Amino acid sequence: MAVRIKLMIMVGVLGLAGLAVGCSNSETSNANANANTTVATTTTSTTTAQQTTPAPGDSEITTSTDASGVKTETRTFKNNTRVSRVVVTTTREGKRTAKVYPVTGEPRELPEDKVATALNDTGDAIADAAGFVVDKTKDAAATAKEGATAVGERAADAGRTVADKTTEGAKTVGEKTAEGARTVGEKTAEGAKTVGSKTAQGAKRAGKAVKDAVTP
């Protein structure tokens, strides 16, 4: 009888132990599920909405705002030789900062008094405000190219002027030569006509003189 009681007690203890293990596993699963839900919720809350609009100076502005209220405006320049983009950040409290990224080199913070116009100023104005130095070599090359082009155009204009004057001179000489030839021809014809008239007149007079001499 005592042995049976002991067996029943042992079975009861084992059953309670199994129940405790099952409850523990269930609580662990629920905790894991809650953690996964929290991660998913956090991931969703950091999603940002973006909007792109055109801006001056052949650029465009992409605006995004995260869940914490921080607004980021990225202005990207398409053809500027000095600046590639400028990023303006506005906190929830309204504080604005701007960072300028050059085409080559390290980015720089824009002075506070220039942040307000960073999304409207020209790329060169922003580069100057950020302290980016102009590449004098490129400017000199561009100036030399412009000078060579101007010289070439002036030489071409001079060549065309000389050719025009030469053609005009040749035309004038030709006209004068033709006019001279016509004048000489006319004078020659006039001279021949005069000589012919005088010859005929002389012959007529000679004939009359002979006639008068023969007649008694």
PDB file of C-alpha atoms in Angstrom:
ATOM      1  CA  MET A   1       0.000   0.000   0.000  1.00  0.00           C
ATOM      2  CA  ALA A   2       2.781   2.394   0.903  1.00  0.00           C
ATOM      3  CA  VAL A   3       4.562   1.564  -2.379  1.00  0.00           C
ATOM      4  CA  ARG A   4       1.459   2.400  -4.384  1.00  0.00           C
ATOM      5  CA  ILE A   5       1.143   5.738  -2.677  1.00  0.00           C
ATOM      6  CA  LYS A   6       4.767   6.562  -3.447  1.00  0.00           C
ATOM      7  CA  LEU A   7       4.260   5.663  -7.114  1.00  0.00           C
ATOM      8  CA  MET A   8       1.231   7.919  -7.332  1.00  0.00           C
ATOM      9  CA  ILE A   9       3.183  10.769  -5.770  1.00  0.00           C
ATOM     10  CA  MET A  10       6.045  10.326  -8.262  1.00  0.00           C
ATOM     11  CA  VAL A  11       3.653  10.316 -11.223  1.00  0.00           C
ATOM     12  CA  GLY A  12       2.035  13.485  -9.914  1.00  0.00           C
ATOM     13  CA  VAL A  13       5.415  15.188  -9.546  1.00  0.00           C
ATOM     14  CA  LEU A  14       6.455  14.225 -13.072  1.00  0.00           C
ATOM     15  CA  GLY A  15       3.162  15.563 -14.455  1.00  0.00           C
ATOM     16  CA  LEU A  16       3.634  18.888 -12.724  1.00  0.00           C
ATOM     17  CA  ALA A  17       7.182  19.127 -14.055  1.00  0.00           C
ATOM     18  CA  GLY A  18       5.993  18.510 -17.602  1.00  0.00           C
ATOM     19  CA  LEU A  19       3.310  21.151 -17.250  1.00  0.00           C
ATOM     20  CA  ALA A  20       5.844  23.677 -16.022  1.00  0.00           C
ATOM     21  CA  VAL A  21       8.119  22.991 -18.999  1.00  0.00           C
ATOM     22  CA  GLY A  22       5.202  23.452 -21.405  1.00  0.00           C
ATOM     23  CA  CYS A  23       4.273  26.785 -19.863  1.00  0.00           C
ATOM     24  CA  SER A  24       7.873  27.947 -20.050  1.00  0.00           C
ATOM     25  CA  ASN A  25       8.106  27.097 -23.776  1.00  0.00           C
ATOM     26  CA  SER A  26       4.835  28.907 -24.438  1.00  0.00           C
ATOM     27  CA  GLU A  27       6.037  32.043 -22.694  1.00  0.00           C
ATOM     28  CA  THR A  28       9.294  31.962 -24.705  1.00  0.00           C
ATOM     29  CA  SER A  29       7.376  31.686 -27.993  1.00  0.00           C
ATOM     30  CA  ASN A  30       5.149  34.571 -27.052  1.00  0.00           C
ATOM     31  CA  ALA A  31       8.183  36.704 -26.151  1.00  0.00           C
ATOM     32  CA  ASN A  32       9.824  35.945 -29.497  1.00  0.00           C
ATOM     33  CA  ALA A  33       6.620  36.821 -31.349  1.00  0.00           C
ATOM     34  CA  ASN A  34       6.356  40.113 -29.483  1.00  0.00           C
ATOM     35  CA  ALA A  35       9.997  40.942 -30.293  1.00  0.00           C
ATOM     36  CA  ASN A  36       9.440  40.243 -33.980  1.00  0.00           C
ATOM     37  CA  THR A  37       6.377  42.492 -33.977  1.00  0.00           C
ATOM     38  CA  THR A  38       8.367  45.274 -32.331  1.00  0.00           C
ATOM     39  CA  VAL A  39      11.152  45.017 -34.935  1.00  0.00           C
ATOM     40  CA  ALA A  40       8.651  45.068 -37.782  1.00  0.00           C
ATOM     41  CA  THR A  41       6.925  48.106 -36.306  1.00  0.00           C
ATOM     42  CA  THR A  42      10.238  49.935 -35.876  1.00  0.00           C
ATOM     43  CA  THR A  43      11.279  49.155 -39.442  1.00  0.00           C
ATOM     44  CA  THR A  44       8.001  50.480 -40.791  1.00  0.00           C
ATOM     45  CA  SER A  45       8.212  53.686 -38.764  1.00  0.00           C
ATOM     46  CA  THR A  46      11.566  54.721 -40.334  1.00  0.00           C
ATOM     47  CA  THR A  47      10.236  54.620 -43.885  1.00  0.00           C
ATOM     48  CA  THR A  48      10.528  58.022 -45.627  1.00  0.00           C
ATOM     49  CA  ALA A  49       8.515  59.572 -48.445  1.00  0.00           C
ATOM     50  CA  GLN A  50      10.448  61.232 -51.286  1.00  0.00           C
ATOM     51  CA  GLN A  51       9.425  63.919 -53.749  1.00  0.00           C
ATOM     52  CA  THR A  52      11.476  65.391 -56.623  1.00  0.00           C
ATOM     53  CA  THR A  53      10.888  68.849 -58.101  1.00  0.00           C
ATOM     54  CA  PRO A  54      12.813  70.955 -60.688  1.00  0.00           C
ATOM     55  CA  ALA A  55      15.047  73.784 -59.441  1.00  0.00           C
ATOM     56  CA  PRO A  56      16.992  76.726 -60.961  1.00  0.00           C
ATOM     57  CA  GLY A  57      20.341  76.288 -62.689  1.00  0.00           C
ATOM     58  CA  ASP A  58      19.563  72.971 -64.389  1.00  0.00           C
ATOM     59  CA  SER A  59      19.113  71.163 -61.070  1.00  0.00           C
ATOM     60  CA  GLU A  60      16.461  69.239 -59.162  1.00  0.00           C
ATOM     61  CA  ILE A  61      15.523  68.894 -55.488  1.00  0.00           C
ATOM     62  CA  THR A  62      14.616  65.607 -53.807  1.00  0.00           C
ATOM     63  CA  THR A  63      12.781  66.064 -50.493  1.00  0.00           C
ATOM     64  CA  SER A  64      12.306  63.371 -47.848  1.00  0.00           C
ATOM     65  CA  THR A  65      11.038  63.360 -44.244  1.00  0.00           C
ATOM     66  CA  ASP A  66      11.636  60.506 -41.790  1.00  0.00           C
ATOM     67  CA  ALA A  67       9.413  59.371 -38.938  1.00  0.00           C
ATOM     68  CA  SER A  68      11.250  61.543 -36.435  1.00  0.00           C
ATOM     69  CA  GLY A  69      10.370  64.666 -38.417  1.00  0.00           C
ATOM     70  CA  VAL A  70      13.818  65.404 -39.878  1.00  0.00           C
ATOM     71  CA  LYS A  71      13.489  66.898 -43.363  1.00  0.00           C
ATOM     72  CA  THR A  72      16.262  66.409 -45.954  1.00  0.00           C
ATOM     73  CA  GLU A  73      16.381  68.393 -49.203  1.00  0.00           C
ATOM     74  CA  THR A  74      19.012  67.282 -51.715  1.00  0.00           C
ATOM     75  CA  ARG A  75      19.602  69.613 -54.655  1.00  0.00           C
ATOM     76  CA  THR A  76      21.494  67.866 -57.465  1.00  0.00           C
ATOM     77  CA  PHE A  77      23.201  69.862 -60.223  1.00  0.00           C
ATOM     78  CA  LYS A  78      23.309  68.229 -63.654  1.00  0.00           C
ATOM     79  CA  ASN A  79      25.925  70.303 -65.500  1.00  0.00           C
ATOM     80  CA  ASN A  80      27.722  72.531 -62.998  1.00  0.00           C
ATOM     81  CA  THR A  81      31.515  72.141 -63.185  1.00  0.00           C
ATOM     82  CA  ARG A  82      32.122  73.017 -59.518  1.00  0.00           C
ATOM     83  CA  VAL A  83      29.223  71.635 -57.442  1.00  0.00           C
ATOM     84  CA  SER A  84      27.529  68.245 -57.712  1.00  0.00           C
ATOM     85  CA  ARG A  85      24.928  68.671 -54.957  1.00  0.00           C
ATOM     86  CA  VAL A  86      23.977  70.523 -51.784  1.00  0.00           C
ATOM     87  CA  VAL A  87      22.081  68.832 -48.922  1.00  0.00           C
ATOM     88  CA  VAL A  88      19.905  70.950 -46.615  1.00  0.00           C
ATOM     89  CA  THR A  89      18.752  69.286 -43.358  1.00  0.00           C
ATOM     90  CA  THR A  90      15.979  70.686 -41.153  1.00  0.00           C
ATOM     91  CA  THR A  91      15.388  69.250 -37.657  1.00  0.00           C
ATOM     92  CA  ARG A  92      12.009  69.024 -35.917  1.00  0.00           C
ATOM     93  CA  GLU A  93      12.953  72.153 -34.001  1.00  0.00           C
ATOM     94  CA  GLY A  94      13.480  74.055 -37.281  1.00  0.00           C
ATOM     95  CA  LYS A  95      17.282  74.280 -37.246  1.00  0.00           C
ATOM     96  CA  ARG A  96      18.711  74.171 -40.780  1.00  0.00           C
ATOM     97  CA  THR A  97      22.180  73.184 -41.926  1.00  0.00           C
ATOM     98  CA  ALA A  98      23.613  72.653 -45.397  1.00  0.00           C
ATOM     99  CA  LYS A  99      26.528  70.670 -46.760  1.00  0.00           C
ATOM    100  CA  VAL A 100      28.000  71.280 -50.216  1.00  0.00           C
ATOM    101  CA  TYR A 101      29.521  68.456 -52.267  1.00  0.00           C
ATOM    102  CA  PRO A 102      31.972  69.572 -54.993  1.00  0.00           C
ATOM    103  CA  VAL A 103      32.490  67.747 -58.277  1.00  0.00           C
ATOM    104  CA  THR A 104      35.899  66.690 -56.940  1.00  0.00           C
ATOM    105  CA  GLY A 105      37.146  66.951 -53.386  1.00  0.00           C
ATOM    106  CA  GLU A 106      35.717  66.889 -49.870  1.00  0.00           C
ATOM    107  CA  PRO A 107      32.298  68.336 -48.907  1.00  0.00           C
ATOM    108  CA  ARG A 108      32.058  71.454 -46.755  1.00  0.00           C
ATOM    109  CA  GLU A 109      29.487  72.999 -44.462  1.00  0.00           C
ATOM    110  CA  LEU A 110      27.747  76.060 -45.883  1.00  0.00           C
ATOM    111  CA  PRO A 111      27.829  79.204 -43.695  1.00  0.00           C
ATOM    112  CA  GLU A 112      24.608  79.742 -41.723  1.00  0.00           C
ATOM    113  CA  ASP A 113      23.782  82.979 -43.531  1.00  0.00           C
ATOM    114  CA  LYS A 114      23.849  81.135 -46.878  1.00  0.00           C
ATOM    115  CA  VAL A 115      21.699  78.151 -45.896  1.00  0.00           C
ATOM    116  CA  ALA A 116      18.393  79.944 -46.579  1.00  0.00           C
ATOM    117  CA  THR A 117      19.274  80.483 -50.262  1.00  0.00           C
ATOM    118  CA  ALA A 118      21.080  77.194 -50.883  1.00  0.00           C
ATOM    119  CA  LEU A 119      18.134  75.786 -52.821  1.00  0.00           C
ATOM    120  CA  ASN A 120      17.875  78.824 -55.130  1.00  0.00           C
ATOM    121  CA  ASP A 121      21.398  80.230 -55.613  1.00  0.00           C
ATOM    122  CA  THR A 122      23.500  79.347 -58.639  1.00  0.00           C
ATOM    123  CA  GLY A 123      26.006  76.530 -58.343  1.00  0.00           C
ATOM    124  CA  ASP A 124      28.925  78.956 -58.633  1.00  0.00           C
ATOM    125  CA  ALA A 125      27.517  81.179 -55.876  1.00  0.00           C
ATOM    126  CA  ILE A 126      27.162  78.162 -53.583  1.00  0.00           C
ATOM    127  CA  ALA A 127      30.709  77.034 -54.433  1.00  0.00           C
ATOM    128  CA  ASP A 128      32.068  80.495 -53.627  1.00  0.00           C
ATOM    129  CA  ALA A 129      30.147  80.585 -50.335  1.00  0.00           C
ATOM    130  CA  ALA A 130      31.552  77.182 -49.376  1.00  0.00           C
ATOM    131  CA  GLY A 131      35.080  78.374 -50.145  1.00  0.00           C
ATOM    132  CA  PHE A 132      35.777  76.209 -53.183  1.00  0.00           C
ATOM    133  CA  VAL A 133      38.553  77.800 -55.268  1.00  0.00           C
ATOM    134  CA  VAL A 134      38.023  78.280 -58.985  1.00  0.00           C
ATOM    135  CA  ASP A 135      40.300  76.158 -61.185  1.00  0.00           C
ATOM    136  CA  LYS A 136      42.408  78.858 -62.857  1.00  0.00           C
ATOM    137  CA  THR A 137      43.898  76.362 -65.320  1.00  0.00           C
ATOM    138  CA  LYS A 138      40.498  75.579 -66.788  1.00  0.00           C
ATOM    139  CA  ASP A 139      39.616  79.257 -66.920  1.00  0.00           C
ATOM    140  CA  ALA A 140      42.881  80.056 -68.702  1.00  0.00           C
ATOM    141  CA  ALA A 141      42.281  77.269 -71.202  1.00  0.00           C
ATOM    142  CA  ALA A 142      38.747  78.500 -71.840  1.00  0.00           C
ATOM    143  CA  THR A 143      40.008  82.066 -72.288  1.00  0.00           C
ATOM    144  CA  ALA A 144      42.749  80.935 -74.679  1.00  0.00           C
ATOM    145  CA  LYS A 145      40.212  78.944 -76.669  1.00  0.00           C
ATOM    146  CA  GLU A 146      37.904  81.938 -76.895  1.00  0.00           C
ATOM    147  CA  GLY A 147      40.836  84.156 -77.938  1.00  0.00           C
ATOM    148  CA  ALA A 148      41.923  81.701 -80.640  1.00  0.00           C
ATOM    149  CA  THR A 149      38.366  81.517 -81.930  1.00  0.00           C
ATOM    150  CA  ALA A 150      38.148  85.317 -82.066  1.00  0.00           C
ATOM    151  CA  VAL A 151      41.490  85.569 -83.889  1.00  0.00           C
ATOM    152  CA  GLY A 152      40.393  82.937 -86.381  1.00  0.00           C
ATOM    153  CA  GLU A 153      37.142  84.751 -87.018  1.00  0.00           C
ATOM    154  CA  ARG A 154      38.962  88.068 -87.534  1.00  0.00           C
ATOM    155  CA  ALA A 155      41.427  86.391 -89.934  1.00  0.00           C
ATOM    156  CA  ALA A 156      38.554  84.859 -91.864  1.00  0.00           C
ATOM    157  CA  ASP A 157      36.809  88.228 -92.031  1.00  0.00           C
ATOM    158  CA  ALA A 158      40.044  89.863 -93.236  1.00  0.00           C
ATOM    159  CA  GLY A 159      40.477  87.177 -95.882  1.00  0.00           C
ATOM    160  CA  ARG A 160      36.938  87.657 -97.084  1.00  0.00           C
ATOM    161  CA  THR A 161      37.462  91.446 -97.201  1.00  0.00           C
ATOM    162  CA  VAL A 162      40.674  91.097 -99.243  1.00  0.00           C
ATOM    163  CA  ALA A 163      39.009  88.691-101.623  1.00  0.00           C
ATOM    164  CA  ASP A 164      36.027  91.009-102.011  1.00  0.00           C
ATOM    165  CA  LYS A 165      38.292  94.000-102.658  1.00  0.00           C
ATOM    166  CA  THR A 166      40.418  92.004-105.134  1.00  0.00           C
ATOM    167  CA  THR A 167      37.315  90.924-107.009  1.00  0.00           C
ATOM    168  CA  GLU A 168      35.962  94.457-106.969  1.00  0.00           C
ATOM    169  CA  GLY A 169      39.324  95.835-108.176  1.00  0.00           C
ATOM    170  CA  ALA A 170      39.539  93.296-110.977  1.00  0.00           C
ATOM    171  CA  LYS A 171      35.988  94.127-111.977  1.00  0.00           C
ATOM    172  CA  THR A 172      36.799  97.866-111.992  1.00  0.00           C
ATOM    173  CA  VAL A 173      39.964  97.321-114.060  1.00  0.00           C
ATOM    174  CA  GLY A 174      38.021  95.171-116.492  1.00  0.00           C
ATOM    175  CA  GLU A 175      35.329  97.789-116.816  1.00  0.00           C
ATOM    176  CA  LYS A 176      37.900 100.536-117.357  1.00  0.00           C
ATOM    177  CA  THR A 177      39.769  98.424-119.926  1.00  0.00           C
ATOM    178  CA  ALA A 178      36.576  97.716-121.809  1.00  0.00           C
ATOM    179  CA  GLU A 179      35.623 101.377-121.643  1.00  0.00           C
ATOM    180  CA  GLY A 180      39.091 102.374-122.894  1.00  0.00           C
ATOM    181  CA  ALA A 181      38.885  99.883-125.709  1.00  0.00           C
ATOM    182  CA  ARG A 182      35.495 101.242-126.758  1.00  0.00           C
ATOM    183  CA  THR A 183      36.853 104.788-126.593  1.00  0.00           C
ATOM    184  CA  VAL A 184      39.908 103.897-128.725  1.00  0.00           C
ATOM    185  CA  GLY A 185      37.700 102.070-131.179  1.00  0.00           C
ATOM    186  CA  GLU A 186      35.341 104.971-131.446  1.00  0.00           C
ATOM    187  CA  LYS A 187      38.217 107.453-131.900  1.00  0.00           C
ATOM    188  CA  THR A 188      39.852 105.187-134.504  1.00  0.00           C
ATOM    189  CA  ALA A 189      36.607 104.898-136.423  1.00  0.00           C
ATOM    190  CA  GLU A 190      36.052 108.612-136.130  1.00  0.00           C
ATOM    191  CA  GLY A 191      39.634 109.264-137.357  1.00  0.00           C
ATOM    192  CA  ALA A 192      39.209 106.882-140.277  1.00  0.00           C
ATOM    193  CA  LYS A 193      35.964 108.541-141.182  1.00  0.00           C
ATOM    194  CA  THR A 194      37.596 111.969-141.044  1.00  0.00           C
ATOM    195  CA  VAL A 195      40.546 110.819-143.154  1.00  0.00           C
ATOM    196  CA  GLY A 196      38.186 109.287-145.692  1.00  0.00           C
ATOM    197  CA  SER A 197      36.167 112.448-145.875  1.00  0.00           C
ATOM    198  CA  LYS A 198      39.265 114.597-146.346  1.00  0.00           C
ATOM    199  CA  THR A 199      40.652 112.203-148.972  1.00  0.00           C
ATOM    200  CA  ALA A 200      37.413 112.282-150.932  1.00  0.00           C
ATOM    201  CA  GLN A 201      37.277 116.038-150.612  1.00  0.00           C
ATOM    202  CA  GLY A 202      40.879 116.339-151.869  1.00  0.00           C
ATOM    203  CA  ALA A 203      40.209 114.033-154.807  1.00  0.00           C
ATOM    204  CA  LYS A 204      37.148 116.027-155.730  1.00  0.00           C
ATOM    205  CA  ARG A 205      39.116 119.266-155.699  1.00  0.00           C
ATOM    206  CA  ALA A 206      41.957 117.722-157.730  1.00  0.00           C
ATOM    207  CA  GLY A 207      39.489 116.484-160.324  1.00  0.00           C
ATOM    208  CA  LYS A 208      37.901 119.909-160.591  1.00  0.00           C
ATOM    209  CA  ALA A 209      41.311 121.537-161.044  1.00  0.00           C
ATOM    210  CA  VAL A 210      42.190 119.142-163.838  1.00  0.00           C
ATOM    211  CA  LYS A 211      38.875 119.782-165.487  1.00  0.00           C
ATOM    212  CA  ASP A 212      39.343 123.530-165.284  1.00  0.00           C
ATOM    213  CA  ALA A 213      42.837 123.240-166.816  1.00  0.00           C
ATOM    214  CA  VAL A 214      41.664 121.157-169.744  1.00  0.00           C
ATOM    215  CA  THR A 215      38.636 123.268-170.541  1.00  0.00           C
ATOM    216  CA  PRO A 216      39.581 126.316-172.856  1.00  0.00           C
TER     217      PRO A 216
END
